[in-house]
PDB file of C-alpha atoms in Angstrom:
ATOM      1  CA  MET A  43       2.119  -5.599   5.976  1.00 78.00           C
ATOM      2  CA  TYR A  44       3.990  -2.027   8.668  1.00 84.00           C
ATOM      3  CA  MET A  45       7.113  -2.716   9.646  1.00 87.00           C
ATOM      4  CA  LEU A  46       9.411  -0.342  12.000  1.00 91.00           C
ATOM      5  CA  THR A  47      12.980  -0.375  10.600  1.00 89.00           C
ATOM      6  CA  GLU A  48      16.339   1.093  10.911  1.00 92.00           C
ATOM      7  CA  VAL A  49      18.465   1.615   7.625  1.00 91.00           C
ATOM      8  CA  GLU A  50      21.860   3.011   6.932  1.00 93.00           C
ATOM      9  CA  LYS A  51      21.677   4.762   3.571  1.00 93.00           C
ATOM     10  CA  VAL A  52      23.977   7.197   1.736  1.00 93.00           C
ATOM     11  CA  VAL A  53      22.659  10.717   0.803  1.00 93.00           C
ATOM     12  CA  ARG A  54      23.405  12.558  -1.610  1.00 91.00           C
ATOM     13  CA  ILE A  55      23.398  16.311  -0.566  1.00 89.00           C
ATOM     14  CA  PRO A  56      23.945  18.666  -3.761  1.00 88.00           C
ATOM     15  CA  PRO A  57      26.949  22.613  -3.417  1.00 84.00           C
ATOM     16  CA  ALA A  58      23.708  24.351  -3.685  1.00 82.00           C
ATOM     17  CA  GLU A  59      21.949  22.598  -0.203  1.00 80.00           C
ATOM     18  CA  LEU A  60      25.610  23.621   1.615  1.00 78.00           C
ATOM     19  CA  LYS A  61      24.271  26.010   3.771  1.00 74.00           C
ATOM     20  CA  GLU A  62      25.085  26.538   7.850  1.00 72.00           C
ATOM     21  CA  ASP A  63      22.402  24.457   8.638  1.00 78.00           C
ATOM     22  CA  ILE A  64      23.119  21.203   6.673  1.00 82.00           C
ATOM     23  CA  ALA A  65      21.351  18.980   9.749  1.00 84.00           C
ATOM     24  CA  SER A  66      18.498  20.849   8.084  1.00 86.00           C
ATOM     25  CA  ALA A  67      19.469  19.890   4.223  1.00 87.00           C
ATOM     26  CA  ILE A  68      20.071  16.121   5.139  1.00 89.00           C
ATOM     27  CA  ASP A  69      16.952  15.656   6.823  1.00 88.00           C
ATOM     28  CA  GLU A  70      15.245  17.249   4.008  1.00 89.00           C
ATOM     29  CA  LEU A  71      16.998  15.688   1.426  1.00 90.00           C
ATOM     30  CA  THR A  72      16.881  12.153   3.411  1.00 91.00           C
ATOM     31  CA  TRP A  73      13.178  12.276   3.294  1.00 89.00           C
ATOM     32  CA  TYR A  74      13.434  13.302  -0.526  1.00 90.00           C
ATOM     33  CA  SER A  75      15.050  10.253  -1.324  1.00 89.00           C
ATOM     34  CA  TYR A  76      13.402   8.082   0.530  1.00 89.00           C
ATOM     35  CA  GLU A  77       9.930   8.450   1.588  1.00 88.00           C
ATOM     36  CA  GLY A  78       7.018   8.053  -0.634  1.00 83.00           C
ATOM     37  CA  ARG A  79       9.194   4.969  -2.797  1.00 83.00           C
ATOM     38  CA  LEU A  80       9.854   1.782  -3.039  1.00 81.00           C
ATOM     39  CA  GLY A  81      12.685   0.469  -1.990  1.00 77.00           C
ATOM     40  CA  ASP A  82      15.790  -2.566  -3.662  1.00 73.00           C
ATOM     41  CA  ASP A  83      14.133  -4.452  -0.974  1.00 76.00           C
ATOM     42  CA  LYS A  84      10.385  -4.159  -2.456  1.00 78.00           C
ATOM     43  CA  GLN A  85       9.193  -2.153   0.866  1.00 83.00           C
ATOM     44  CA  PHE A  86       7.185   1.036   0.389  1.00 84.00           C
ATOM     45  CA  THR A  87       8.594   3.763   2.851  1.00 88.00           C
ATOM     46  CA  VAL A  88       6.352   5.649   4.226  1.00 88.00           C
ATOM     47  CA  LEU A  89       7.856   7.855   6.805  1.00 91.00           C
ATOM     48  CA  ILE A  90      11.126   8.768   7.888  1.00 93.00           C
ATOM     49  CA  LYS A  91      12.433  10.405  10.477  1.00 92.00           C
ATOM     50  CA  ASN A  92      15.168  10.938  13.196  1.00 93.00           C
ATOM     51  CA  VAL A  93      17.297  11.015  10.419  1.00 93.00           C
ATOM     52  CA  ARG A  94      21.012  11.079  11.408  1.00 93.00           C
ATOM     53  CA  PRO A  95      24.413  11.304  10.394  1.00 92.00           C
ATOM     54  CA  VAL A  96      26.966   8.697  10.643  1.00 92.00           C
ATOM     55  CA  GLY A  97      30.572   9.656  10.094  1.00 89.00           C
ATOM     56  CA  PRO A  98      31.848  12.697   7.958  1.00 89.00           C
ATOM     57  CA  GLY A  99      31.334  13.278   4.582  1.00 87.00           C
ATOM     58  CA  ARG A 100      32.564  12.759   1.355  1.00 90.00           C
ATOM     59  CA  ILE A 101      32.735  14.295  -1.897  1.00 87.00           C
ATOM     60  CA  VAL A 102      33.719  12.571  -5.122  1.00 81.00           C
ATOM     61  CA  HIS A 103      35.648  15.029  -7.920  1.00 82.00           C
ATOM     62  CA  GLY A 104      34.460  16.516 -10.603  1.00 84.00           C
ATOM     63  CA  ASP A 105      30.861  15.929  -9.042  1.00 84.00           C
ATOM     64  CA  GLY A 106      31.058  19.090  -6.243  1.00 82.00           C
ATOM     65  CA  ALA A 107      28.368  16.690  -4.193  1.00 88.00           C
ATOM     66  CA  VAL A 108      28.251  15.707  -0.492  1.00 89.00           C
ATOM     67  CA  TYR A 109      27.528  12.379  -0.733  1.00 92.00           C
ATOM     68  CA  GLN A 110      26.709  11.792   3.537  1.00 91.00           C
ATOM     69  CA  THR A 111      26.001   8.350   4.966  1.00 94.00           C
ATOM     70  CA  VAL A 112      22.658   8.610   7.709  1.00 95.00           C
ATOM     71  CA  LYS A 113      21.349   6.135   9.887  1.00 95.00           C
ATOM     72  CA  PHE A 114      17.071   6.629  10.118  1.00 94.00           C
ATOM     73  CA  GLU A 115      14.099   4.844  10.942  1.00 94.00           C
ATOM     74  CA  GLN A 116      11.826   4.224   7.871  1.00 92.00           C
ATOM     75  CA  VAL A 117       7.702   2.289   8.692  1.00 92.00           C
ATOM     76  CA  VAL A 118       7.742   0.465   5.839  1.00 88.00           C
ATOM     77  CA  PHE A 119       4.936  -1.714   4.104  1.00 86.00           C
ATOM     78  CA  LYS A 120       5.302  -4.673   2.552  1.00 85.00           C
ATOM     79  CA  PRO A 121       2.963  -6.063   0.914  1.00 85.00           C
ATOM     80  CA  ARG A 122       3.036 -10.189   1.323  1.00 85.00           C
ATOM     81  CA  ASP A 123       1.367 -13.116  -0.268  1.00 88.00           C
ATOM     82  CA  ASN A 124      -1.446 -14.797   1.660  1.00 91.00           C
ATOM     83  CA  GLU A 125      -1.885 -12.106   3.655  1.00 90.00           C
ATOM     84  CA  ILE A 126      -5.228 -10.596   4.522  1.00 92.00           C
ATOM     85  CA  VAL A 127      -5.945  -6.638   4.394  1.00 91.00           C
ATOM     86  CA  GLU A 128      -8.801  -4.195   5.426  1.00 93.00           C
ATOM     87  CA  GLY A 129      -9.259  -1.777   2.482  1.00 93.00           C
ATOM     88  CA  LYS A 130     -10.950   1.025   0.929  1.00 95.00           C
ATOM     89  CA  VAL A 131     -12.836   0.036  -2.114  1.00 94.00           C
ATOM     90  CA  VAL A 132     -11.861   3.645  -4.546  1.00 93.00           C
ATOM     91  CA  GLU A 133     -12.756   2.995  -7.786  1.00 91.00           C
ATOM     92  CA  ILE A 134     -15.678   0.235  -9.539  1.00 91.00           C
ATOM     93  CA  LEU A 135     -15.364  -1.256 -13.235  1.00 89.00           C
ATOM     94  CA  LYS A 136     -16.352  -3.846 -15.371  1.00 88.00           C
ATOM     95  CA  PHE A 137     -13.820  -6.231 -14.761  1.00 90.00           C
ATOM     96  CA  GLY A 138     -13.785  -5.362 -10.863  1.00 90.00           C
ATOM     97  CA  ALA A 139     -12.964  -2.899  -7.697  1.00 92.00           C
ATOM     98  CA  PHE A 140      -9.643  -1.015  -6.578  1.00 93.00           C
ATOM     99  CA  VAL A 141      -8.610  -1.497  -3.024  1.00 94.00           C
ATOM    100  CA  ARG A 142      -6.559   0.565  -1.695  1.00 92.00           C
ATOM    101  CA  PHE A 143      -4.824  -0.980   1.751  1.00 89.00           C
ATOM    102  CA  GLY A 144      -1.842   0.518   3.161  1.00 82.00           C
ATOM    103  CA  PRO A 145      -0.258   3.365   0.630  1.00 83.00           C
ATOM    104  CA  LEU A 146      -1.114   0.783  -3.016  1.00 84.00           C
ATOM    105  CA  ASP A 147      -3.965  -0.773  -4.440  1.00 89.00           C
ATOM    106  CA  GLY A 148      -5.295  -4.442  -5.118  1.00 91.00           C
ATOM    107  CA  LEU A 149      -7.579  -5.885  -7.838  1.00 92.00           C
ATOM    108  CA  LEU A 150     -10.365  -7.214  -6.568  1.00 94.00           C
ATOM    109  CA  HIS A 151     -11.324  -9.176 -10.416  1.00 92.00           C
ATOM    110  CA  VAL A 152     -14.893  -9.693 -10.818  1.00 91.00           C
ATOM    111  CA  SER A 153     -14.549 -13.740 -10.514  1.00 91.00           C
ATOM    112  CA  GLN A 154     -13.080 -13.169  -6.749  1.00 92.00           C
ATOM    113  CA  ILE A 155     -15.833 -11.116  -4.955  1.00 91.00           C
ATOM    114  CA  MET A 156     -18.386 -13.370  -4.283  1.00 89.00           C
ATOM    115  CA  ASP A 157     -19.562 -16.927  -5.362  1.00 88.00           C
ATOM    116  CA  ASP A 158     -22.333 -15.387  -7.065  1.00 86.00           C
ATOM    117  CA  ARG A 159     -22.934 -14.316 -10.077  1.00 89.00           C
ATOM    118  CA  VAL A 160     -21.679 -10.898 -10.740  1.00 89.00           C
ATOM    119  CA  ASP A 161     -23.548  -8.207 -12.748  1.00 88.00           C
ATOM    120  CA  ILE A 162     -21.872  -4.248 -13.051  1.00 86.00           C
ATOM    121  CA  ASP A 163     -24.537  -1.695 -12.191  1.00 83.00           C
ATOM    122  CA  GLU A 164     -22.286   1.041 -13.956  1.00 78.00           C
ATOM    123  CA  SER A 165     -24.613   4.376 -13.195  1.00 81.00           C
ATOM    124  CA  ASN A 166     -24.279   3.513  -9.104  1.00 85.00           C
ATOM    125  CA  GLN A 167     -20.932   2.041  -9.692  1.00 87.00           C
ATOM    126  CA  ARG A 168     -21.660  -0.990  -8.435  1.00 89.00           C
ATOM    127  CA  LEU A 169     -21.348  -4.295  -8.623  1.00 89.00           C
ATOM    128  CA  VAL A 170     -24.028  -6.552  -6.782  1.00 88.00           C
ATOM    129  CA  GLY A 171     -24.870 -10.664  -6.440  1.00 88.00           C
ATOM    130  CA  LYS A 172     -27.570 -11.237  -8.836  1.00 88.00           C
ATOM    131  CA  GLU A 173     -28.832 -14.447  -6.683  1.00 88.00           C
ATOM    132  CA  SER A 174     -27.952 -12.165  -3.209  1.00 87.00           C
ATOM    133  CA  GLY A 175     -28.332  -9.190  -4.007  1.00 86.00           C
ATOM    134  CA  ARG A 176     -24.824  -8.356  -2.388  1.00 89.00           C
ATOM    135  CA  TYR A 177     -23.292  -5.335  -3.292  1.00 91.00           C
ATOM    136  CA  LEU A 178     -20.367  -3.744  -3.397  1.00 92.00           C
ATOM    137  CA  ALA A 179     -19.691   0.236  -4.091  1.00 91.00           C
ATOM    138  CA  VAL A 180     -17.111   2.820  -3.548  1.00 91.00           C
ATOM    139  CA  GLY A 181     -16.607   3.889  -0.668  1.00 93.00           C
ATOM    140  CA  ASP A 182     -17.116   0.584   1.021  1.00 93.00           C
ATOM    141  CA  VAL A 183     -14.392  -0.808   3.937  1.00 95.00           C
ATOM    142  CA  VAL A 184     -13.701  -4.404   3.231  1.00 94.00           C
ATOM    143  CA  LYS A 185     -11.381  -7.621   4.129  1.00 94.00           C
ATOM    144  CA  ALA A 186      -9.323  -9.346   1.023  1.00 94.00           C
ATOM    145  CA  ARG A 187      -6.448 -11.920   0.866  1.00 93.00           C
ATOM    146  CA  ILE A 188      -3.898 -10.769  -1.237  1.00 93.00           C
ATOM    147  CA  VAL A 189      -3.590 -12.994  -3.740  1.00 93.00           C
ATOM    148  CA  SER A 190      -0.515 -11.309  -6.572  1.00 91.00           C
ATOM    149  CA  VAL A 191       1.993  -9.456  -5.719  1.00 87.00           C
ATOM    150  CA  ASP A 192       3.621  -7.654  -8.700  1.00 86.00           C
ATOM    151  CA  LEU A 193       5.298  -4.373  -7.551  1.00 77.00           C
ATOM    152  CA  ASN A 194       6.730  -1.740  -9.748  1.00 73.00           C
ATOM    153  CA  GLU A 195      10.249  -0.268  -8.440  1.00 72.00           C
ATOM    154  CA  LYS A 196       9.926   3.126 -10.536  1.00 72.00           C
ATOM    155  CA  ASN A 197       6.557   4.218  -9.827  1.00 72.00           C
ATOM    156  CA  PRO A 198       4.648   1.659  -7.183  1.00 67.00           C
ATOM    157  CA  GLN A 199       1.111   3.228  -7.829  1.00 69.00           C
ATOM    158  CA  ASP A 200       1.321   1.155 -10.956  1.00 73.00           C
ATOM    159  CA  SER A 201       2.158  -1.976  -8.917  1.00 76.00           C
ATOM    160  CA  LYS A 202      -0.001  -4.460  -9.666  1.00 87.00           C
ATOM    161  CA  ILE A 203      -1.022  -6.740  -6.505  1.00 89.00           C
ATOM    162  CA  GLY A 204      -4.161  -9.138  -6.656  1.00 92.00           C
ATOM    163  CA  LEU A 205      -7.287  -9.653  -3.751  1.00 94.00           C
ATOM    164  CA  THR A 206      -9.427 -12.510  -3.643  1.00 93.00           C
ATOM    165  CA  MET A 207     -13.149 -12.266  -0.847  1.00 92.00           C
ATOM    166  CA  ARG A 208     -14.599 -15.868  -1.623  1.00 90.00           C
ATOM    167  CA  GLN A 209     -13.165 -17.349   1.394  1.00 89.00           C
ATOM    168  CA  PRO A 210     -14.970 -17.443   5.138  1.00 88.00           C
ATOM    169  CA  GLY A 211     -13.719 -14.374   6.930  1.00 89.00           C
ATOM    170  CA  LEU A 212     -13.674 -12.659   4.129  1.00 93.00           C
ATOM    171  CA  GLY A 213     -15.914  -9.950   2.115  1.00 90.00           C
ATOM    172  CA  LYS A 214     -17.295  -6.875   2.714  1.00 90.00           C
ATOM    173  CA  LEU A 215     -17.431  -5.601   6.629  1.00 91.00           C
ATOM    174  CA  GLU A 216     -21.471  -5.391   6.584  1.00 91.00           C
ATOM    175  CA  TRP A 217     -21.349  -8.833   4.719  1.00 90.00           C
ATOM    176  CA  LEU A 218     -19.779 -10.462   7.116  1.00 90.00           C
ATOM    177  CA  GLU A 219     -21.590  -8.584  10.245  1.00 91.00           C
ATOM    178  CA  GLU A 220     -24.824 -10.024   8.585  1.00 88.00           C
ATOM    179  CA  ASP A 221     -23.173 -13.564   8.251  1.00 86.00           C
ATOM    180  CA  ARG A 222     -21.772 -12.934  11.909  1.00 89.00           C
ATOM    181  CA  LYS A 223     -25.410 -12.515  13.445  1.00 89.00           C
ATOM    182  CA  LYS A 224     -26.941 -15.288  10.720  1.00 85.00           C
ATOM    183  CA  ARG A 225     -24.574 -17.781  13.128  1.00 85.00           C
ATOM    184  CA  LYS A 226     -25.961 -16.472  16.272  1.00 86.00           C
ATOM    185  CA  GLU A 227     -29.161 -16.937  15.433  1.00 86.00           C
ATOM    186  CA  ALA A 228     -29.109 -20.325  14.305  1.00 81.00           C
ATOM    187  CA  GLU A 229     -27.082 -22.122  17.614  1.00 75.00           C
TER     188      GLU A 229
END
């Protein structure tokens, strides 16, 4: 889920960055320190804007750097259990597919793709339903539900997010459209 929040944090300004244009140094160091990172609150900061210094900075004895409190607006992404997400398949492996939604990837295990038995077509990088003939390939857009979240604070790309498509209303967007048309024809 994406959210726009306002936060107050501290940014360290090393002596080499203390220039005449301190506002620009504060902006750059705030972006470098917080943008694209997972915070203590398990939220992934996607974008930072409107950085403003709050009060005077403070100097720590023996460090030489200025520690400046700043307020800024940030767009954050926080995946939640049971949230429905739409994403793109970015990789197919023997055990499932990786789906990119927002700034993170989730694993769609072969057992969670469809109710059909799934075979791996390695030469074409596809996961194919044995009876239905439906397939999942790199580039396909899917709608899935998050079933587990284990975020890695040190390296957000190593986070483990489990997905499922084995429920009504979930699956590859083409499958959902086909099912909708079949229901309409049956009426």
